[in-house]
Short mmCIF file of C-alpha atoms and ligand atoms in Angstrom, two decimals:
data_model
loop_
_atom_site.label_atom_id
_atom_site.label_comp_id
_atom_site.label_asym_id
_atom_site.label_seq_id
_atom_site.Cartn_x
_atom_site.Cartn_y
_atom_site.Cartn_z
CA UNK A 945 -1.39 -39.25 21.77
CA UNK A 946 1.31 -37.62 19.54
CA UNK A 947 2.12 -33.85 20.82
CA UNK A 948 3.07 -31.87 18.20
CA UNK A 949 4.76 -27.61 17.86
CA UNK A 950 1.89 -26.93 15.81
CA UNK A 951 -1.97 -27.91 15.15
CA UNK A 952 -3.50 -26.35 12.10
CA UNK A 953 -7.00 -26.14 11.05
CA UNK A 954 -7.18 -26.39 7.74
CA UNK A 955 -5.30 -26.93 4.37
CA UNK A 956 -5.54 -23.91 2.45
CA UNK A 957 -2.74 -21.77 0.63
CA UNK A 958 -2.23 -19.90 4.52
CA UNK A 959 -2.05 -23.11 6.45
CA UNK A 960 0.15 -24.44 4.29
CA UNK A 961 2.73 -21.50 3.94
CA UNK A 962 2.92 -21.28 7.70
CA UNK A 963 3.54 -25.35 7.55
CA UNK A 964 6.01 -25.30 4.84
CA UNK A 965 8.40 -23.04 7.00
CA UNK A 966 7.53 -24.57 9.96
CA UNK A 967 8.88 -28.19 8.79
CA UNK A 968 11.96 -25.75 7.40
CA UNK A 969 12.78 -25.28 10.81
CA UNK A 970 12.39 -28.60 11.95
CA UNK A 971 8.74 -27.86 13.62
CA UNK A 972 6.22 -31.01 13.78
CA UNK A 973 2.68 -29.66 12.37
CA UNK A 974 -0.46 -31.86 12.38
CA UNK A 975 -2.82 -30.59 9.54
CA UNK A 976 -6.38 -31.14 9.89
CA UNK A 977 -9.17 -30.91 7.18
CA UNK A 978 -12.76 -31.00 6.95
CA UNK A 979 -13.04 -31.63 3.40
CA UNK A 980 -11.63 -34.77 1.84
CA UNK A 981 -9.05 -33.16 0.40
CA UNK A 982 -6.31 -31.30 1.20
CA UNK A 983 -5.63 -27.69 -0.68
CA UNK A 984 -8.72 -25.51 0.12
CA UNK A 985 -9.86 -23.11 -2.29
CA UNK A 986 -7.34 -24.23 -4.97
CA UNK A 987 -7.58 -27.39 -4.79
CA UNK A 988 -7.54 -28.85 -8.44
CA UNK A 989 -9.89 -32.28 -9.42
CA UNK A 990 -8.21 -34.43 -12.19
CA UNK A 991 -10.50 -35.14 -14.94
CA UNK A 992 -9.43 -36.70 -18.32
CA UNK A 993 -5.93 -35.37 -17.49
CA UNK A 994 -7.66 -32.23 -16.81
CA UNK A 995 -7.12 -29.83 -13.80
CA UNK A 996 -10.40 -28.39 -12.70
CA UNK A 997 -10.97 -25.92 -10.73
CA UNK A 998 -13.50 -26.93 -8.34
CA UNK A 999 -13.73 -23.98 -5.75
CA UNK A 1000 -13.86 -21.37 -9.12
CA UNK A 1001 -11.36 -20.43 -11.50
CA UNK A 1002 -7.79 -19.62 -10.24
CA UNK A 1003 -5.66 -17.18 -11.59
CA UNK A 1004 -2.20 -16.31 -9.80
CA UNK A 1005 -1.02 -12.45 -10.26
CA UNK A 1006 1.08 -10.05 -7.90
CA UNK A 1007 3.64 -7.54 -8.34
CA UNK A 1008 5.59 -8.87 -5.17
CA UNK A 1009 8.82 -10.38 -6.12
CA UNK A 1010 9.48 -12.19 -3.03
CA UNK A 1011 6.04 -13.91 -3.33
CA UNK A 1012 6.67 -14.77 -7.01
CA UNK A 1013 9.93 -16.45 -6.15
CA UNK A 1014 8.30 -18.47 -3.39
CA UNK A 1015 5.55 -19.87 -5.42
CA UNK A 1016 8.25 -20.54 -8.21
CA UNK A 1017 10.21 -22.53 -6.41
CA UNK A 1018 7.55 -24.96 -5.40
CA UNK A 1019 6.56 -25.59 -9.19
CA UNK A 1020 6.85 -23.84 -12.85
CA UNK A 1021 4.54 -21.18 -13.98
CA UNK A 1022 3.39 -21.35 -17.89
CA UNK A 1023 2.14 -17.99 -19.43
CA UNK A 1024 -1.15 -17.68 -19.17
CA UNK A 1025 -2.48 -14.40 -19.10
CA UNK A 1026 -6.24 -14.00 -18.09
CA UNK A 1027 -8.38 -12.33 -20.97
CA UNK A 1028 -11.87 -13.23 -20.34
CA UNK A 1029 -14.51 -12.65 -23.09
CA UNK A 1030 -17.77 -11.18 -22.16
CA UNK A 1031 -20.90 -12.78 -23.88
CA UNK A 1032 -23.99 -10.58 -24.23
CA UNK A 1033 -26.80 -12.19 -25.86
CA UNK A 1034 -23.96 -13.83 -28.53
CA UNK A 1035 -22.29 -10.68 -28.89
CA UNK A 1036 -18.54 -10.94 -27.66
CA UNK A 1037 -16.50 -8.02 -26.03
CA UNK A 1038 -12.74 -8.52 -24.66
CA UNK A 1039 -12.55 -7.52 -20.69
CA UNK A 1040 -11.23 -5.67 -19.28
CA UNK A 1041 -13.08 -2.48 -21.07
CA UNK A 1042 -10.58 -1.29 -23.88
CA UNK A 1043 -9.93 -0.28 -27.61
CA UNK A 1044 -11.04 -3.68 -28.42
CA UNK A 1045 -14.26 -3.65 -26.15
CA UNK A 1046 -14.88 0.52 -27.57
CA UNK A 1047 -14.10 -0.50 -31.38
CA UNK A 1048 -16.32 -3.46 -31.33
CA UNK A 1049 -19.15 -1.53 -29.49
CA UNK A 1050 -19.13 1.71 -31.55
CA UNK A 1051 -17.08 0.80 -34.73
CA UNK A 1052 -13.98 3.16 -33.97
CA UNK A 1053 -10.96 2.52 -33.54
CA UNK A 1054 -8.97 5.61 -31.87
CA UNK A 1055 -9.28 6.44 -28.21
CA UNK A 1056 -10.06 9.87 -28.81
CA UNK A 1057 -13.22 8.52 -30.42
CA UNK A 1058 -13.59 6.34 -27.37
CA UNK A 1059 -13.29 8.69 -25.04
CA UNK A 1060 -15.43 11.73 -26.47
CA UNK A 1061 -18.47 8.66 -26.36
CA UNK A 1062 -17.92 7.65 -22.80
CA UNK A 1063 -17.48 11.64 -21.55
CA UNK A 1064 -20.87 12.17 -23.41
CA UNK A 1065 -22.48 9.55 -21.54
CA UNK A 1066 -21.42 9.98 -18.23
CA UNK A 1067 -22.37 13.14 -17.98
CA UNK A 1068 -26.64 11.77 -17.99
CA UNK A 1069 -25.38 11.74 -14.39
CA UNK A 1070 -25.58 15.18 -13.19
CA UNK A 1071 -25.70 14.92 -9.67
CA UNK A 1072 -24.43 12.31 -6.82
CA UNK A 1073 -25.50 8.76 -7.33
CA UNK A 1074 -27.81 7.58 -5.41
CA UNK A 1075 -27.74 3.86 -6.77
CA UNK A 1076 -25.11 1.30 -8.24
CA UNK A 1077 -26.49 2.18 -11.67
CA UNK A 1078 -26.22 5.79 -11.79
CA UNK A 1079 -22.68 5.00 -10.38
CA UNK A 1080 -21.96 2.84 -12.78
CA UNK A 1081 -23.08 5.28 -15.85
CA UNK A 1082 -21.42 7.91 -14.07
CA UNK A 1083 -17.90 5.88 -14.63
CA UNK A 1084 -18.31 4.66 -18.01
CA UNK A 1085 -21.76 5.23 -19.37
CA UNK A 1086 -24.86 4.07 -20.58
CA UNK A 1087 -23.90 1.78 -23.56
CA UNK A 1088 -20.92 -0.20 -21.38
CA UNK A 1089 -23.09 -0.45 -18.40
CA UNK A 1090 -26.51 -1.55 -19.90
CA UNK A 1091 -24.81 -4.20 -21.77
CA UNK A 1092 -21.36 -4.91 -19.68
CA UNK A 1093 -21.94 -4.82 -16.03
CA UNK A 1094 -26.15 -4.29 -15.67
CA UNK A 1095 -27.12 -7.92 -15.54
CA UNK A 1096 -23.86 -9.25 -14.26
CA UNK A 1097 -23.64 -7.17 -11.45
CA UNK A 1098 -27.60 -8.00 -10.57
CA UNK A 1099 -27.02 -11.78 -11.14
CA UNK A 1100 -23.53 -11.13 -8.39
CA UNK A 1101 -25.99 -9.43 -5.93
CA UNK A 1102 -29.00 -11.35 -6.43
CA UNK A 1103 -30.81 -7.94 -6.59
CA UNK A 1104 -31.76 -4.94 -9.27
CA UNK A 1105 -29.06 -2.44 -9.56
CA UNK A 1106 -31.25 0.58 -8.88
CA UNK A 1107 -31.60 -1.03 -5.45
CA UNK A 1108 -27.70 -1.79 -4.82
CA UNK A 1109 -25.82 1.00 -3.27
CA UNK A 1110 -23.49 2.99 -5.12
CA UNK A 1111 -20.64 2.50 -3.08
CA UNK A 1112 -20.22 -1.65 -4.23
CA UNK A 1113 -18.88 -0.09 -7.28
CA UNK A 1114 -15.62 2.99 -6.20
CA UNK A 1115 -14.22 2.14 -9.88
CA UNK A 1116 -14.94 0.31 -13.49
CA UNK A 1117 -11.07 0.56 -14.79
CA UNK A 1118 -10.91 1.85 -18.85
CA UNK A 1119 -8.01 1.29 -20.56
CA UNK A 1120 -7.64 3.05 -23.88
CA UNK A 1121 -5.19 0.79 -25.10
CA UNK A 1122 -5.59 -2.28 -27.27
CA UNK A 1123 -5.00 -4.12 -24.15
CA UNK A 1124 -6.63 -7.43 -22.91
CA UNK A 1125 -4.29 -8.64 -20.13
CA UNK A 1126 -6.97 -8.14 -16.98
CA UNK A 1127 -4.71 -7.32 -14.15
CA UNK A 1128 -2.05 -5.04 -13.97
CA UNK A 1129 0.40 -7.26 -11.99
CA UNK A 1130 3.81 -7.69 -12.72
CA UNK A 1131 3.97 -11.24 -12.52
CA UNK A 1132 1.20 -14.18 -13.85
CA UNK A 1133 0.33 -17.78 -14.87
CA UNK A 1134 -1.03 -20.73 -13.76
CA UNK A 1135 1.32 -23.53 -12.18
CA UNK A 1136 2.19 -26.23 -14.43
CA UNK A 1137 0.25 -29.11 -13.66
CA UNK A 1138 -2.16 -27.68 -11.47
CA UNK A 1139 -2.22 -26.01 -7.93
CA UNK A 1140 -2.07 -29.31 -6.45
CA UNK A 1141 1.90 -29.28 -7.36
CA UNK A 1142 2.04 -26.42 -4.91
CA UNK A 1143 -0.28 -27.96 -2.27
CA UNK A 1144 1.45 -31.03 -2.03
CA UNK A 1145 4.78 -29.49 -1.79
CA UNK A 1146 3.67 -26.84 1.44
CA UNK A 1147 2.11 -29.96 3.47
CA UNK A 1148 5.48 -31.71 2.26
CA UNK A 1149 6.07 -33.30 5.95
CA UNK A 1150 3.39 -32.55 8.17
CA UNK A 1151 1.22 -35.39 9.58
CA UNK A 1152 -2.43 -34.73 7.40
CA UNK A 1153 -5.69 -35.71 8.73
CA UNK A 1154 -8.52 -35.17 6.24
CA UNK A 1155 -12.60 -35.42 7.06
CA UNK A 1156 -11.94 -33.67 10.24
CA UNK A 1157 -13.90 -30.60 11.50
CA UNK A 1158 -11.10 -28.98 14.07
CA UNK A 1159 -14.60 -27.46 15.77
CA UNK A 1160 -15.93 -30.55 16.32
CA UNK A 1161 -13.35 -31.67 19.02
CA UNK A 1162 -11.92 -28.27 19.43
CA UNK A 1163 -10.97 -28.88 23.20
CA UNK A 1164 -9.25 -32.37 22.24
CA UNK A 1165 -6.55 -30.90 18.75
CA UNK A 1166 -6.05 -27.94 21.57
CA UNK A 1167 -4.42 -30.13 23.56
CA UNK A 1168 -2.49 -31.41 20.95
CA UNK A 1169 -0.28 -28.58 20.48
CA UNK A 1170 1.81 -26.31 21.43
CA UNK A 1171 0.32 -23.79 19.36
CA UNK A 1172 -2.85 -23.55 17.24
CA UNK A 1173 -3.51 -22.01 13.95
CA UNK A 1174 -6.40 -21.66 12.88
CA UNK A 1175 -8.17 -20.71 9.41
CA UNK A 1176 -11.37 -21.68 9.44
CA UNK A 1177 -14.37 -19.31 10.04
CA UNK A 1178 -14.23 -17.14 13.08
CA UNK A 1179 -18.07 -17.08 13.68
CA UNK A 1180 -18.05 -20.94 13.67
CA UNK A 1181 -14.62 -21.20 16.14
CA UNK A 1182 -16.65 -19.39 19.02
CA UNK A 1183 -19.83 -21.24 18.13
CA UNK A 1184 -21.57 -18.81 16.86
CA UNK A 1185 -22.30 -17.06 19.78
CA UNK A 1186 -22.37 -13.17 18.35
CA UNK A 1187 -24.46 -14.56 15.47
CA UNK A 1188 -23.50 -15.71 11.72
CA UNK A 1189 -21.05 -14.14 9.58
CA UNK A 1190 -22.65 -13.62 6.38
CA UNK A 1191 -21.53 -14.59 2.71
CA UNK A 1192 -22.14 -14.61 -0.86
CA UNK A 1193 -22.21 -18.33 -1.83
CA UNK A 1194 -21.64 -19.84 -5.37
CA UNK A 1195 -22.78 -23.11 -7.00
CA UNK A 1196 -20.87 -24.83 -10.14
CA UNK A 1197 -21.94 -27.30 -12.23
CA UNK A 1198 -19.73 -28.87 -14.27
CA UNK A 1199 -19.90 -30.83 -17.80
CA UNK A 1200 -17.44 -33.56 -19.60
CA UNK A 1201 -18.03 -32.39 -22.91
CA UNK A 1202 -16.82 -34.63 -26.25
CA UNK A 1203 -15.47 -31.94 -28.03
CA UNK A 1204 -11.52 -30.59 -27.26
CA UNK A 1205 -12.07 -26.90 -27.58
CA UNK A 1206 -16.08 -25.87 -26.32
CA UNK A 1207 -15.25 -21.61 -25.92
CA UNK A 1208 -11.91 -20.91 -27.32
CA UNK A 1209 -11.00 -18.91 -23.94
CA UNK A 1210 -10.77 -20.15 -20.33
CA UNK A 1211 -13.68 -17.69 -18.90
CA UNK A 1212 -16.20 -16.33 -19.98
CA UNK A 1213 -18.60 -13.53 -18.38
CA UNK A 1214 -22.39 -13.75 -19.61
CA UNK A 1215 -23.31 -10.17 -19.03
CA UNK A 1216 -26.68 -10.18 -19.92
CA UNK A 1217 -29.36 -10.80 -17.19
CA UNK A 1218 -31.33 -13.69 -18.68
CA UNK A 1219 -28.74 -16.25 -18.79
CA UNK A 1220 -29.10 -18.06 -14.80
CA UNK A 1221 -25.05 -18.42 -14.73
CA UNK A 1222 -22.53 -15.31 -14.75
CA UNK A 1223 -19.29 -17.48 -16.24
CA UNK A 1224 -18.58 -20.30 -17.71
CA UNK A 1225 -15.07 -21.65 -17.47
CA UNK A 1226 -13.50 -24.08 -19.65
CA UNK A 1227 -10.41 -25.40 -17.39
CA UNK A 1228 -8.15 -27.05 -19.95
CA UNK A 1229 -7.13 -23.57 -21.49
CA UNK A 1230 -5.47 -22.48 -18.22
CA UNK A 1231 -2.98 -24.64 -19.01
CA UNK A 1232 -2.90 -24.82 -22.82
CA UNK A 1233 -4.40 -28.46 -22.75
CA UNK A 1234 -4.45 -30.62 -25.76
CA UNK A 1235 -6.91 -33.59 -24.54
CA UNK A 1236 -9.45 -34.73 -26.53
CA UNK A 1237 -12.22 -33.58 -24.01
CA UNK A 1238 -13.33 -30.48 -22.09
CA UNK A 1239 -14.47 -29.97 -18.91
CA UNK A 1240 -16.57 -26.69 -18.68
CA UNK A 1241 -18.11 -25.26 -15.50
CA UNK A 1242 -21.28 -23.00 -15.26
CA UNK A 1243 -20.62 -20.64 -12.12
CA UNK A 1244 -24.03 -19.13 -10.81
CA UNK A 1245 -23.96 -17.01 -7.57
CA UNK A 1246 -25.94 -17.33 -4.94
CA UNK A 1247 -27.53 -16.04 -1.62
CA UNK A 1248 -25.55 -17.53 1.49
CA UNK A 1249 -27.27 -19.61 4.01
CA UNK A 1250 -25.60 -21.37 7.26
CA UNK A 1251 -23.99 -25.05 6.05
CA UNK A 1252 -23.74 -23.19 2.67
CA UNK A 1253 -19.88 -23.16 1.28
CA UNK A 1254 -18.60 -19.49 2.46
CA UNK A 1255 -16.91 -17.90 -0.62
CA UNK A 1256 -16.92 -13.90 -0.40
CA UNK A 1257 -17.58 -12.05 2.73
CA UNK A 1258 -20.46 -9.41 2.90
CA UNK A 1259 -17.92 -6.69 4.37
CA UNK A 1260 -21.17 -4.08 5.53
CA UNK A 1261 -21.22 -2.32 8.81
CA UNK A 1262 -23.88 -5.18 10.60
CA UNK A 1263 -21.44 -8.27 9.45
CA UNK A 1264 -18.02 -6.04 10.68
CA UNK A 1265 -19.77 -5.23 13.14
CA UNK A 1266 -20.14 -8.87 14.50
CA UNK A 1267 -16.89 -9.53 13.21
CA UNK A 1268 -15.12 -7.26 15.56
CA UNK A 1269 -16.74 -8.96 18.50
CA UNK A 1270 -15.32 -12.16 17.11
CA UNK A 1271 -12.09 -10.52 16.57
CA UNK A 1272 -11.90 -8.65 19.84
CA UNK A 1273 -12.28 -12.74 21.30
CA UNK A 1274 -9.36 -13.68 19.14
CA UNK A 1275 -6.91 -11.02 19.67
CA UNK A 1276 -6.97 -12.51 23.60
CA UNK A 1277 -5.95 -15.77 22.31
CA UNK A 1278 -2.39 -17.03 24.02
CA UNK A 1279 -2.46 -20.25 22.50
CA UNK A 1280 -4.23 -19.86 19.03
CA UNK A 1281 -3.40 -18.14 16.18
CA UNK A 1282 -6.03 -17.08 13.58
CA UNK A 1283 -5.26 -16.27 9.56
CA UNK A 1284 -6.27 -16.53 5.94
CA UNK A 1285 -9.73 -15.39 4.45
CA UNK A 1286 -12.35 -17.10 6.46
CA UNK A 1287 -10.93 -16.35 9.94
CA UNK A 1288 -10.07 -12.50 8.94
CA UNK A 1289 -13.51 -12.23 7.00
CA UNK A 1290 -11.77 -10.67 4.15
CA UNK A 1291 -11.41 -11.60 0.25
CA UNK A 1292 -7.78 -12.25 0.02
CA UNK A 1293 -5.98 -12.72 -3.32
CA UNK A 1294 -3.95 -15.89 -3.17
CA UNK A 1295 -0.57 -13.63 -3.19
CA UNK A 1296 -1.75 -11.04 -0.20
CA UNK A 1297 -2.57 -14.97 1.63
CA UNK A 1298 0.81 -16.13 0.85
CA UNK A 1299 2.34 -12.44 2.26
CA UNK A 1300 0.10 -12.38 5.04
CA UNK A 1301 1.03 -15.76 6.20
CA UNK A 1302 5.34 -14.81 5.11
CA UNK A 1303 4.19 -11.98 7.98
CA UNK A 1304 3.07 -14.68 10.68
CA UNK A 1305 6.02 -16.65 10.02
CA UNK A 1306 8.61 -13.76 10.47
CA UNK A 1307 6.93 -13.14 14.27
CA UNK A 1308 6.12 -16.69 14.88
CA UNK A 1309 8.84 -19.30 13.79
C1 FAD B 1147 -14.49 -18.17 -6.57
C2 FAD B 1147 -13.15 -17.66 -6.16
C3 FAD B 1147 -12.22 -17.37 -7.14
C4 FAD B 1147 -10.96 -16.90 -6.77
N1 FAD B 1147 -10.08 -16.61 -7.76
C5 FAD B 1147 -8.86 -16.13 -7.43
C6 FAD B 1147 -7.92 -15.78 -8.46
O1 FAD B 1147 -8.19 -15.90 -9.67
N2 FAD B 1147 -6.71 -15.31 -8.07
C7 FAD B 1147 -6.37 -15.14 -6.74
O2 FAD B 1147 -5.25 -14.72 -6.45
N3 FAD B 1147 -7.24 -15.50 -5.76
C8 FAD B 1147 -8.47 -15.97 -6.07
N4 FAD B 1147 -9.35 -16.32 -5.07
C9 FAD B 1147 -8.92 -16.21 -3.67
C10 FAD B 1147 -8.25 -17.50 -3.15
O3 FAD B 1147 -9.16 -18.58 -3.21
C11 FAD B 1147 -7.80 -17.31 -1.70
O4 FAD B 1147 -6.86 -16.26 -1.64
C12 FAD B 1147 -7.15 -18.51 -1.02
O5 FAD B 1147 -7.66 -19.72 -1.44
C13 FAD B 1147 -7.34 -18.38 0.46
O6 FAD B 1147 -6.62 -19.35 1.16
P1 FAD B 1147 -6.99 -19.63 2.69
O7 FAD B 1147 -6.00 -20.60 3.18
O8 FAD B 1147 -7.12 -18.35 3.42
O9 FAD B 1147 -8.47 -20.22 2.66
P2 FAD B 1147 -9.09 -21.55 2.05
O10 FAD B 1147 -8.47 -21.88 0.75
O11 FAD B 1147 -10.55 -21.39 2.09
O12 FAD B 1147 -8.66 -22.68 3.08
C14 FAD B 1147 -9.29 -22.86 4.32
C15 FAD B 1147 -9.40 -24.35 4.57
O13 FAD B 1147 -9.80 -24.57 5.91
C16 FAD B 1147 -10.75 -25.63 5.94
N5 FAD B 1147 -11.52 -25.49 7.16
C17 FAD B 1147 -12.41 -24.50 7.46
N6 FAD B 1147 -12.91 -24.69 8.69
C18 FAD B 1147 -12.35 -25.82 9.19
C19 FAD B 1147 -12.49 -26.53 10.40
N7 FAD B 1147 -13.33 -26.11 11.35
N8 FAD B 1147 -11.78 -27.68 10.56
C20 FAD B 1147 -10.96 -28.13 9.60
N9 FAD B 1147 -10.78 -27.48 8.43
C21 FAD B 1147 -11.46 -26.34 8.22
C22 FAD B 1147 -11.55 -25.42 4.67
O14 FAD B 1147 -12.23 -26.60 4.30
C23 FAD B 1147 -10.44 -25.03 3.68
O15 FAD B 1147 -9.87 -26.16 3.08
C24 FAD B 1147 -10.63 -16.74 -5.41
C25 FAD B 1147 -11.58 -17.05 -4.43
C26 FAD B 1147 -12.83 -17.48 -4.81
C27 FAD B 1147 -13.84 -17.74 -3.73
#
């Protein structure tokens, strides 16, 4: 049996940093993946010549130079700039909330109109909130929230908002600026031709094994390295022994459709609370595509059960709770090293992965 520096479990944007600099310095890393692909979350599905997004739409931003150069060496970044449309019951508002959102809800067009509206209606809220909703009104008032974040936010929680607490929501960022660029980042786009460019380029290299659950022979790919890392889900690495980590899940269905242009945008939120799905995302636009068809993706959220694909951690005091048990089990790991979102428990942006794995590499190669 081969012996190799490093075993890693899993192919995701962190496994594949830490392999990518571990081949630079002439480390031998064997790669194994459960799925049957290599990539993780960004993994990108060719369809008519289109790159779809089949773990949810991706969208790189950061402010952090160093991570921006990194990614831009391994392939070229077009332009795109994420300005989702928001869709409630036809009517269409640009995100994030701005002049454009204010002047098409109230038919004015200065922000001094703008904000003498929202001041008026946050202050229905006259004393602490004591639910998401009076929160939310509190921030940015009755008209944005009943018809902007209401029935999205209940469709995200699976639950009324009166019954959420207010703390999911700390802020519900204004601008009052004619401004439809949603993040504030320095730096964005989308890589030309597709995530995978990046993907293949990290595992450049490394011996791949896909189809292969590192859990399910744990004791065996231990053995096969000098060192482990790995970036699967902590709960599942100590066999659940504290209990389950618990997630929000999401389902997408996607559609071939015979037309080349089906929204006009690449996502769209439906706000409202009788539409089943909270986006839809029409792939090709991410990268300015020309092809005669679309590919469009309905992207419903759902509650998480074990076996269920774990996409955002439910980060309240009985899951960290469990988590630092897990964690406390880690930390006293010689051999094993543990990283990325699902072994941390934490929703990661793809640039704080790529600096958080930059941070292993520094202490470990
Ligand atoms: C719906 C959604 C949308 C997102 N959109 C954005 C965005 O627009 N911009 C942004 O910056 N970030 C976004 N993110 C975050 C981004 O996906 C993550 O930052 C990144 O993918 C995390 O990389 P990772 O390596 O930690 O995990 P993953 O990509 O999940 O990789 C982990 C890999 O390990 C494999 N694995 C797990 N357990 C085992 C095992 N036991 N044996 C073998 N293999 C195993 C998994 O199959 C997976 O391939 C989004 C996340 C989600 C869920």
């Amino acid at each position: 049996m081969k012996h190799y520096d490093y075993v890693i479990a899993g192919s995701g944007l962190f496994a594949g940093v830490f392999a990518w600099h571990a081949r630079r310095a002439g480390k031998s890393c064997l790669v194994l993946e459960k799925r049957s692909h290599i990539g993780g979350n960004i993994y990108c599905e060719d369809v008519e010549g289109i790159h779809v997004h089949k773990y949810g739409a991706h969208i790189f931003h950061t402010s952090n130079k160093k991570v921006w150069d990194f990614v831009n060496s391994l392939a070229e970044f077009n332009r795109y700039t994420n300005s989702p449309i928001a869709n409630y019951k036809g009517e269409i508002y640009n995100m994030p909330f701005n002049m454009n959102t204010f002047s098409r809800m109230w038919g004015i067009s200065r922000p001094e109109e703008a904000q003498a509206i929202i001041k008026k209606q946050r202050e229905m809220i006259t004393h602490e909130p004591q639910n998401l909703e009076e929160q939310a009104i509190s921030l940015v008032g009755v008209d944005i929230y009943e018809k902007l974040v209401k029935g999205y936010t209940q469709k995200q929680w699976g639950r009324s908002c009166t019954e959420l607490p207010a703390f999911i929501i700390k802020r519900l960022p204004v601008r009052y600026t004619y401004d439809n660029n949603y993040f504030n980042d320095l730096y964005q786009g989308i890589p030309m031709g597709g995530y995978n460019v990046i993907v293949d380029k990290l595992f450049e290299g490394c011996d791949l094994l896909t189809g292969v659950d590192f859990n399910e022979d744990k004791e065996k790919y231990m053995a096969m390295g000098d060192k482990v890392l790995y970036t699967g889900t902590l709960d599942s690495f100590y066999d659940y022994q504290f209990g389950y980590l618990e997630y929000r899940s999401l389902a997408f269905e996607s559609e071939l459709l015979d037309t080349d242009n089906y929204q006009g945008v690449a996502v769209v939120n439906y706000t409202d609370s009788e539409t089943p799905y909270t986006r839809v995302i029409e792939h090709k636009h991410f990268e300015y595509g020309t092809q005669p068809k679309t590919v469009i993706t309905r992207e419903y959220s759902k509650a998480w059960e074990p076996g269920m694909e774990p996409y955002y951690p439910v980060n309240d005091a009985r899951n960290q709770e469990i988590f630092e048990k897990y964690d406390a089990l880690a930390r006293n790991e010689e051999k094993v090293m543990f990283g990325g979102r699902l072994a941390e428990y934490k929703y990661y942006d793809m640039d704080k992965v790529i600096e958080s794995a930059m941070k292993l590499v520094e202490k470990e190669i």
